[in-house]
Tab-separated table of N, CA, C and O in Angstrom:
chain	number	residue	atom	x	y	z
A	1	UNK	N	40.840	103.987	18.798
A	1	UNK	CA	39.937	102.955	19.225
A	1	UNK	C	38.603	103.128	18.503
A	1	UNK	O	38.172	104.268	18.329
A	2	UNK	N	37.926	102.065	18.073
A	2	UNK	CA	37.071	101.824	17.499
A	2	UNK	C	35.417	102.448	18.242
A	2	UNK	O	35.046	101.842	19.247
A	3	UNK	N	34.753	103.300	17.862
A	3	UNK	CA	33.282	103.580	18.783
A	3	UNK	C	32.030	102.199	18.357
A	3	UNK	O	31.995	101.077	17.852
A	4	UNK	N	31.603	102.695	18.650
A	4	UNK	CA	30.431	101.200	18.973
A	4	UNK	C	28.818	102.143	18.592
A	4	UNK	O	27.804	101.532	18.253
A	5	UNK	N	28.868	103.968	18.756
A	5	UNK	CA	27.438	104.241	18.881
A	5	UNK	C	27.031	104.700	17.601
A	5	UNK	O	27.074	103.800	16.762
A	6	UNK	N	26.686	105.698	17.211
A	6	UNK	CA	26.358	106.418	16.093
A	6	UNK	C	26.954	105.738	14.636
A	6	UNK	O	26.147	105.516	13.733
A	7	UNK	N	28.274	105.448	14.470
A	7	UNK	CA	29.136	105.181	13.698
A	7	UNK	C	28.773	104.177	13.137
A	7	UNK	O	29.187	104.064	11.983
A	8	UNK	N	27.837	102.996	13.704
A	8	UNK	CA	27.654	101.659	13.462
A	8	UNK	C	26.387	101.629	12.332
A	8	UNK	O	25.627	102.565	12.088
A	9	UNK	N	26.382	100.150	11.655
A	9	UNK	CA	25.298	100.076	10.803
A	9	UNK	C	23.882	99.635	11.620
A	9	UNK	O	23.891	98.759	12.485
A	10	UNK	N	22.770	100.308	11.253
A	10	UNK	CA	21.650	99.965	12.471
A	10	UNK	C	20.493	98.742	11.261
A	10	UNK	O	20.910	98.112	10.290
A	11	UNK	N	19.533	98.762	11.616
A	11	UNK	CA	19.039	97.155	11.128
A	11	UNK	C	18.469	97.659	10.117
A	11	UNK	O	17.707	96.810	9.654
A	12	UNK	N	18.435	98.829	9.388
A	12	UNK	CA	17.714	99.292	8.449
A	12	UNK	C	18.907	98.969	6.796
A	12	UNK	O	18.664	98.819	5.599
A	13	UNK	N	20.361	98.994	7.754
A	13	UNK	CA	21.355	99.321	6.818
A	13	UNK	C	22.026	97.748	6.461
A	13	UNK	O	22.661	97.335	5.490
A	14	UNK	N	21.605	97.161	7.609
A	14	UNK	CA	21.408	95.450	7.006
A	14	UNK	C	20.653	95.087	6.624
A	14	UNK	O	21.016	93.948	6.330
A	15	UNK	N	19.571	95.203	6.307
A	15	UNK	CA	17.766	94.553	5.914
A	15	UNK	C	18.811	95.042	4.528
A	15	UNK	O	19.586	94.156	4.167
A	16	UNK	N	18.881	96.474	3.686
A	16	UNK	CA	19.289	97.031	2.380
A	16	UNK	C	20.485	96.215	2.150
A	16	UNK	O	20.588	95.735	1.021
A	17	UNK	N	21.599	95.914	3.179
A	17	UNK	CA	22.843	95.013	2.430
A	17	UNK	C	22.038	93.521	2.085
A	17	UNK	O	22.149	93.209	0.900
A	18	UNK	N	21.471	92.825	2.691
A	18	UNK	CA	21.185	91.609	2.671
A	18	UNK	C	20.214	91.401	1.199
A	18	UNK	O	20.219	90.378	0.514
A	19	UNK	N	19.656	92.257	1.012
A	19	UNK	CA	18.156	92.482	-0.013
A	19	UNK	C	19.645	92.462	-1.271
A	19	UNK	O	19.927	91.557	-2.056
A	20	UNK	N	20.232	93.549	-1.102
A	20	UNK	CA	21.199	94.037	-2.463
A	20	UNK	C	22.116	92.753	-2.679
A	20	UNK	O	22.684	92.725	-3.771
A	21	UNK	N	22.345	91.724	-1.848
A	21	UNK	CA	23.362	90.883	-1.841
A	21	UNK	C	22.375	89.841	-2.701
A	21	UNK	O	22.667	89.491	-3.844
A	22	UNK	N	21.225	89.411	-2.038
A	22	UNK	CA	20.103	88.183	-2.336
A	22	UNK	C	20.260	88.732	-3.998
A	22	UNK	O	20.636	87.953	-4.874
A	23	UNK	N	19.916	90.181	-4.287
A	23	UNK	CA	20.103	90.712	-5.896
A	23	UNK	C	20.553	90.117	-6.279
A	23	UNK	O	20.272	89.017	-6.755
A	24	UNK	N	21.826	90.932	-6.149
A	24	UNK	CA	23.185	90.187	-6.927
A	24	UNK	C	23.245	89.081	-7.219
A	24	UNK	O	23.393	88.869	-8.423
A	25	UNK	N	23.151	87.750	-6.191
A	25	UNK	CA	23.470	86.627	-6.362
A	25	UNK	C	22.338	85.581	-7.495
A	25	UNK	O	22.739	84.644	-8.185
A	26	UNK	N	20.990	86.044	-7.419
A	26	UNK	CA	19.796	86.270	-7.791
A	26	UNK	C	20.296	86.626	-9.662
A	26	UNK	O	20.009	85.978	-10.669
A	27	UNK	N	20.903	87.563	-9.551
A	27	UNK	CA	20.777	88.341	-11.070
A	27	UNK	C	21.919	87.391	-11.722
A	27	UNK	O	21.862	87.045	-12.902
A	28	UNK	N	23.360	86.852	-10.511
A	28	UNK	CA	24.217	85.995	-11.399
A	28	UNK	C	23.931	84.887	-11.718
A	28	UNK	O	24.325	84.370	-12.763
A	29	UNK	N	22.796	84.026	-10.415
A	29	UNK	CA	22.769	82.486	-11.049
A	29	UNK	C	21.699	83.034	-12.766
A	29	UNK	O	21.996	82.438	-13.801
A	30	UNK	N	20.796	83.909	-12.807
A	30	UNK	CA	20.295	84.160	-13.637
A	30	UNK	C	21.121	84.369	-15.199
A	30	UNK	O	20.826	84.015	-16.341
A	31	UNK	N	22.117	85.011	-14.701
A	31	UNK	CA	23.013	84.987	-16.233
A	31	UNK	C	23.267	84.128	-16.457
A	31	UNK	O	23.323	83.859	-17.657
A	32	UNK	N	23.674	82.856	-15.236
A	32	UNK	CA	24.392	81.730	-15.791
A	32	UNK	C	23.758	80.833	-16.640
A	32	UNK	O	24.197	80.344	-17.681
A	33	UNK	N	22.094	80.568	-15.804
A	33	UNK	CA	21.302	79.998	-16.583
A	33	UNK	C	20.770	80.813	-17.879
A	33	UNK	O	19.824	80.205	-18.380
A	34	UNK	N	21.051	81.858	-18.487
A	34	UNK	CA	20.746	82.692	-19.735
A	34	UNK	C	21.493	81.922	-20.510
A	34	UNK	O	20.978	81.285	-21.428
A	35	UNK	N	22.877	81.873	-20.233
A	35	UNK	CA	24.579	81.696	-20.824
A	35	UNK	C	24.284	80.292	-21.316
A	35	UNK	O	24.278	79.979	-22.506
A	36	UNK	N	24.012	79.387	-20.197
A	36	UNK	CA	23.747	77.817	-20.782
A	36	UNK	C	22.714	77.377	-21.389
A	36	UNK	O	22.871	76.222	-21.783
A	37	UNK	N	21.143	78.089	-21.761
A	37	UNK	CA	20.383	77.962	-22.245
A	37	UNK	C	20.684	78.518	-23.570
A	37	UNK	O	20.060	78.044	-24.519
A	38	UNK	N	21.475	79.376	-23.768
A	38	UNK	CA	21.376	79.823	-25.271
A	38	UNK	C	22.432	79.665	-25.605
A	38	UNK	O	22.582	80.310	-26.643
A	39	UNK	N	23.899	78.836	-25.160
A	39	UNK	CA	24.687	78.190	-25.671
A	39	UNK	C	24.406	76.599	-26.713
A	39	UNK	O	25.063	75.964	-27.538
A	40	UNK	N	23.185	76.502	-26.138
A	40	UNK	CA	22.930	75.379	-26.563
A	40	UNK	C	22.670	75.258	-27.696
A	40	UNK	O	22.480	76.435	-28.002
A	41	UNK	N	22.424	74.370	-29.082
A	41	UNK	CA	22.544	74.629	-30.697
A	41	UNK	C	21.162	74.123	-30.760
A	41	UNK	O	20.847	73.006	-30.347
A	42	UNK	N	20.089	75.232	-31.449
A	42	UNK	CA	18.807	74.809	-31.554
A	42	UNK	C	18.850	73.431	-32.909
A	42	UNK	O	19.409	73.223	-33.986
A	43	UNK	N	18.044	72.881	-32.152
A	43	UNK	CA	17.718	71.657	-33.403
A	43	UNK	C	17.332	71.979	-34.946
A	43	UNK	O	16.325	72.610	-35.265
A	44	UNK	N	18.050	71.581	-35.630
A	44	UNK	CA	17.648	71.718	-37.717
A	44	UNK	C	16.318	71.164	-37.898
A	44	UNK	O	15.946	70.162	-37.287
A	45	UNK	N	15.698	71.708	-38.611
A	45	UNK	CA	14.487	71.071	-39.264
A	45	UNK	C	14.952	69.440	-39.428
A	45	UNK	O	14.385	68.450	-38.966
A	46	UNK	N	15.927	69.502	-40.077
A	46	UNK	CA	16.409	68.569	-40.790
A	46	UNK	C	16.287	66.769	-39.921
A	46	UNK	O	15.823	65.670	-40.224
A	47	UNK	N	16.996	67.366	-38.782
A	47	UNK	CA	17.530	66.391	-38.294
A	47	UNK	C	15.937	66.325	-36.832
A	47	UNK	O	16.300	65.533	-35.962
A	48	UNK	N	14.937	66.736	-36.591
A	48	UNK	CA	13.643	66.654	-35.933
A	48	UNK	C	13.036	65.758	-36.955
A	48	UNK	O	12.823	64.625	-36.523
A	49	UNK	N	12.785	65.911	-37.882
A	49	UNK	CA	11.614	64.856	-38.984
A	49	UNK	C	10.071	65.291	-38.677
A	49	UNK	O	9.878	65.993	-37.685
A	50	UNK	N	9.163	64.972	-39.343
A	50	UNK	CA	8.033	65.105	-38.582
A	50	UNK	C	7.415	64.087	-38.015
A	50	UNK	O	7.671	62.992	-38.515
A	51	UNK	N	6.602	64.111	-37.032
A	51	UNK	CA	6.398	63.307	-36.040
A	51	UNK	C	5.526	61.681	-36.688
A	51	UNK	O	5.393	60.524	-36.289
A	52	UNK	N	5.162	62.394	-37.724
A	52	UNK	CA	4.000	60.948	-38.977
A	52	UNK	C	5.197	60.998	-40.213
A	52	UNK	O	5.424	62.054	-40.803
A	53	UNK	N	5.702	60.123	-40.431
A	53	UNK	CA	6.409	60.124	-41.851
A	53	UNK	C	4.850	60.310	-42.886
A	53	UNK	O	3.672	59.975	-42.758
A	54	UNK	N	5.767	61.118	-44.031
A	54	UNK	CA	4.655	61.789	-44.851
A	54	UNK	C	4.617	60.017	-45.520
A	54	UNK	O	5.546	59.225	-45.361
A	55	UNK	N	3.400	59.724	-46.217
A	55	UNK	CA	3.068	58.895	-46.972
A	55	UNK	C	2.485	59.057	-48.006
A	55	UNK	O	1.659	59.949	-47.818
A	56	UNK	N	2.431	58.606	-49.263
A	56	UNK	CA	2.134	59.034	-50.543
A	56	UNK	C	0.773	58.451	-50.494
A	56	UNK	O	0.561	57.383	-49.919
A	57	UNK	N	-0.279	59.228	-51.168
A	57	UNK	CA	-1.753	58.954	-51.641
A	57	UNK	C	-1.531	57.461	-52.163
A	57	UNK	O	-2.087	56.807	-51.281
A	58	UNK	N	-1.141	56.752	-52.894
A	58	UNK	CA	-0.700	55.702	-53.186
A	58	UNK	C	-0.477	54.543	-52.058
A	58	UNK	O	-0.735	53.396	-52.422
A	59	UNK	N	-0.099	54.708	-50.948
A	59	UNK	CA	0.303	54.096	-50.114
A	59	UNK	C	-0.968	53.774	-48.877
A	59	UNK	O	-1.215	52.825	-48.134
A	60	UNK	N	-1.719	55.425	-49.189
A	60	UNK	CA	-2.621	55.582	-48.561
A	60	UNK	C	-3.936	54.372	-48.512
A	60	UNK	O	-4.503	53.871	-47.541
A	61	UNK	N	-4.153	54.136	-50.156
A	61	UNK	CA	-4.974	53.977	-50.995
A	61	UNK	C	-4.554	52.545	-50.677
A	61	UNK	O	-5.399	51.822	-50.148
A	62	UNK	N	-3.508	52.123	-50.905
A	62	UNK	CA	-3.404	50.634	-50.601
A	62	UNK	C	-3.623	49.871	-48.708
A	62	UNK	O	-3.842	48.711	-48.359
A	63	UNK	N	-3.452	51.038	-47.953
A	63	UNK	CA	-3.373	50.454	-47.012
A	63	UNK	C	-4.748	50.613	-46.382
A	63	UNK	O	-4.821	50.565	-45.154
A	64	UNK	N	-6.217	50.860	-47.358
A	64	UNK	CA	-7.173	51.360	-46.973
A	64	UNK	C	-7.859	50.079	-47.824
A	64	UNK	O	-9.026	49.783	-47.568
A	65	UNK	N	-7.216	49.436	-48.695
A	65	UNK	CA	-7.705	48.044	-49.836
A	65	UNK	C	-7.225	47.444	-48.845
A	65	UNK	O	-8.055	47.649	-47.959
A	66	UNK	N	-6.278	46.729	-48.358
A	66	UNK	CA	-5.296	45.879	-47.064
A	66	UNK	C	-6.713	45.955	-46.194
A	66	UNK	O	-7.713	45.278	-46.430
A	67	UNK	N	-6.589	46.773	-45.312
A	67	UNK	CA	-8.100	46.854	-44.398
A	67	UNK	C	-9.197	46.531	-44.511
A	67	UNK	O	-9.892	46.012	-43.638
A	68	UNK	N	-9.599	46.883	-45.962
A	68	UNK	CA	-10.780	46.126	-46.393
A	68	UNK	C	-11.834	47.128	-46.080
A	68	UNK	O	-13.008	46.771	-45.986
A	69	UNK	N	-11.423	48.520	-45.892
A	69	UNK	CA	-12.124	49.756	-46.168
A	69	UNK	C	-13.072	49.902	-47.106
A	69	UNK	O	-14.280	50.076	-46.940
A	70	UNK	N	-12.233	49.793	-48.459
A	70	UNK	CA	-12.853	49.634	-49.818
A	70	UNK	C	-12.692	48.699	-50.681
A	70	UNK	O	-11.570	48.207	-50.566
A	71	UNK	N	-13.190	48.320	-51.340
A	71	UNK	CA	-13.251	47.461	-52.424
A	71	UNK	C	-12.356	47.329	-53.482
A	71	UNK	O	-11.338	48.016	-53.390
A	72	UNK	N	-12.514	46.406	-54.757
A	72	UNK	CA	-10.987	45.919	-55.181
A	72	UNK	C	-11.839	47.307	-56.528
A	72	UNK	O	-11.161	48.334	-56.484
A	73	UNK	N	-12.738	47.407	-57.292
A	73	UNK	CA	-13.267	47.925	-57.674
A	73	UNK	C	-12.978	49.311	-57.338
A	73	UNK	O	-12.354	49.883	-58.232
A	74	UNK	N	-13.232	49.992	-56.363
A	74	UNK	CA	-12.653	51.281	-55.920
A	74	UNK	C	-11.818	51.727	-55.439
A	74	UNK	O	-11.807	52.932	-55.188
A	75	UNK	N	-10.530	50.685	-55.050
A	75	UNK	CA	-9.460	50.250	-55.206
A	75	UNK	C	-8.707	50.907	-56.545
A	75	UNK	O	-7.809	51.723	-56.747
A	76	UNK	N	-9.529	50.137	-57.277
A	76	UNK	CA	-9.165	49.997	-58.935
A	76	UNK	C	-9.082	51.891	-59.755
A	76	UNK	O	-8.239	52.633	-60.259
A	77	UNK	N	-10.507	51.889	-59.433
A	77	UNK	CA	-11.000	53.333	-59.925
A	77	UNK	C	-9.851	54.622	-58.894
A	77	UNK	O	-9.139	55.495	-59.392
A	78	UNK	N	-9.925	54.494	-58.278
A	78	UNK	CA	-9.365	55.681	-57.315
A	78	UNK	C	-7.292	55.815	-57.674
A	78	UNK	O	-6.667	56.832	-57.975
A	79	UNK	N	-6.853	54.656	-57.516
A	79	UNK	CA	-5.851	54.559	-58.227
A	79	UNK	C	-5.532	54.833	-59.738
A	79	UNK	O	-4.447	55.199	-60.191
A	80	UNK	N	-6.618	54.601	-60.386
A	80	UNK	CA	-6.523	55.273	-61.943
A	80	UNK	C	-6.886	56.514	-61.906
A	80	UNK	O	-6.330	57.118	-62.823
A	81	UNK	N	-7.897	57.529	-60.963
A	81	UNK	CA	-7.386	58.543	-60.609
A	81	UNK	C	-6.373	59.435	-60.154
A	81	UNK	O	-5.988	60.534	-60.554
A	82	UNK	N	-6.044	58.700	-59.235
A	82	UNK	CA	-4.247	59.110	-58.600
A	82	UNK	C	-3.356	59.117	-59.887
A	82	UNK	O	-2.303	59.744	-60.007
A	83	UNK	N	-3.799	58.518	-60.594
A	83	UNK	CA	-2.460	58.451	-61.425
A	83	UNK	C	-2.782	59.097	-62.963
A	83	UNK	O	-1.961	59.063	-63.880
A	84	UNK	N	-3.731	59.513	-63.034
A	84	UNK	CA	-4.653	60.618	-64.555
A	84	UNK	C	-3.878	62.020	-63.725
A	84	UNK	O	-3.225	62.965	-64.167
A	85	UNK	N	-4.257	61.674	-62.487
A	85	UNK	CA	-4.218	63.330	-61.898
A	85	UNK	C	-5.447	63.768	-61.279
A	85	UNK	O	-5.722	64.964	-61.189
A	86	UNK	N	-6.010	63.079	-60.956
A	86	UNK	CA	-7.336	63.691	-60.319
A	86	UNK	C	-8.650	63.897	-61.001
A	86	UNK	O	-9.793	63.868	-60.546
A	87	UNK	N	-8.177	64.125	-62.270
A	87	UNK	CA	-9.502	64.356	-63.089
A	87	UNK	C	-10.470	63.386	-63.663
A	87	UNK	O	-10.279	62.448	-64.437
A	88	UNK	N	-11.860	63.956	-62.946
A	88	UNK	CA	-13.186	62.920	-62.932
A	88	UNK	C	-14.354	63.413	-63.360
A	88	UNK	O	-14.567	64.615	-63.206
A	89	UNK	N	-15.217	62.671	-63.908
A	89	UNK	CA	-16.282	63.723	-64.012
A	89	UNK	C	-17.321	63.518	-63.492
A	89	UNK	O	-18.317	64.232	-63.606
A	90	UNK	N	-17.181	61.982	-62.510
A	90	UNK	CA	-17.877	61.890	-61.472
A	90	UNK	C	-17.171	62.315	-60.108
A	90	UNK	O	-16.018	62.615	-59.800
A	91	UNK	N	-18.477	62.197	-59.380
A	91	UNK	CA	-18.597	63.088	-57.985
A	91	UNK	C	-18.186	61.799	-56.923
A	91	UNK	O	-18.994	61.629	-56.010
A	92	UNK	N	-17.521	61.281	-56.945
A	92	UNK	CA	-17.751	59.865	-55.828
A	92	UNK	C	-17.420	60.726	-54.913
A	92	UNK	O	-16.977	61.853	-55.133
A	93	UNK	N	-17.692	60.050	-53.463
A	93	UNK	CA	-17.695	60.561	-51.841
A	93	UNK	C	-17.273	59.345	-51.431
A	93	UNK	O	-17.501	58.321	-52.076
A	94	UNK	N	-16.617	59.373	-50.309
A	94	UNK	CA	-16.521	58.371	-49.194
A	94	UNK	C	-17.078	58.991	-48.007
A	94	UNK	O	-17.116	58.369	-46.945
């Protein structure tokens, strides 16, 4: 026959099962979410793009004549720069 006094678990030895169980269960949903987060296939450069499509100085330059930024004149000049290569031997600023 089964005793009931000494033999039994007292509340110290359930507080430690309950804590070790919360663990466990604690540490598995944790793997699971490890497992499905890094199953996942990180994105290619390739296929993200960057967030501004790059645009060519050229494109720049025209869509700043369009606006009416600058003039047909510096328009003119700045594009025959773009296309020498840069080299000036004046200092212009915008």
């Amino acid at each position: 026959m089964m005793q009931w006094g000494n033999g039994g678990w007292g509340a110290g030895e359930w507080l430690a099962m309950s804590l070790m169980m919360l663990a466990f269960w604690g540490l598995l949903v944790a793997l699971v979410v490890w497992l499905v987060r890094s199953s996942r296939a990180a994105p290619t450069p390739a296929s993200v793009g960057p967030a501004h499509p790059v645009q060519s100085s050229d494109e720049v330059l025209a869509q700043r004549f369009a606006r009416g930024e600058i003039g047909e004149e510096e328009f003119s000049r700045r594009r025959g720069l773009l296309r020498s290569g840069g080299e000036s031997s004046t200092n212009g600023g915008d």
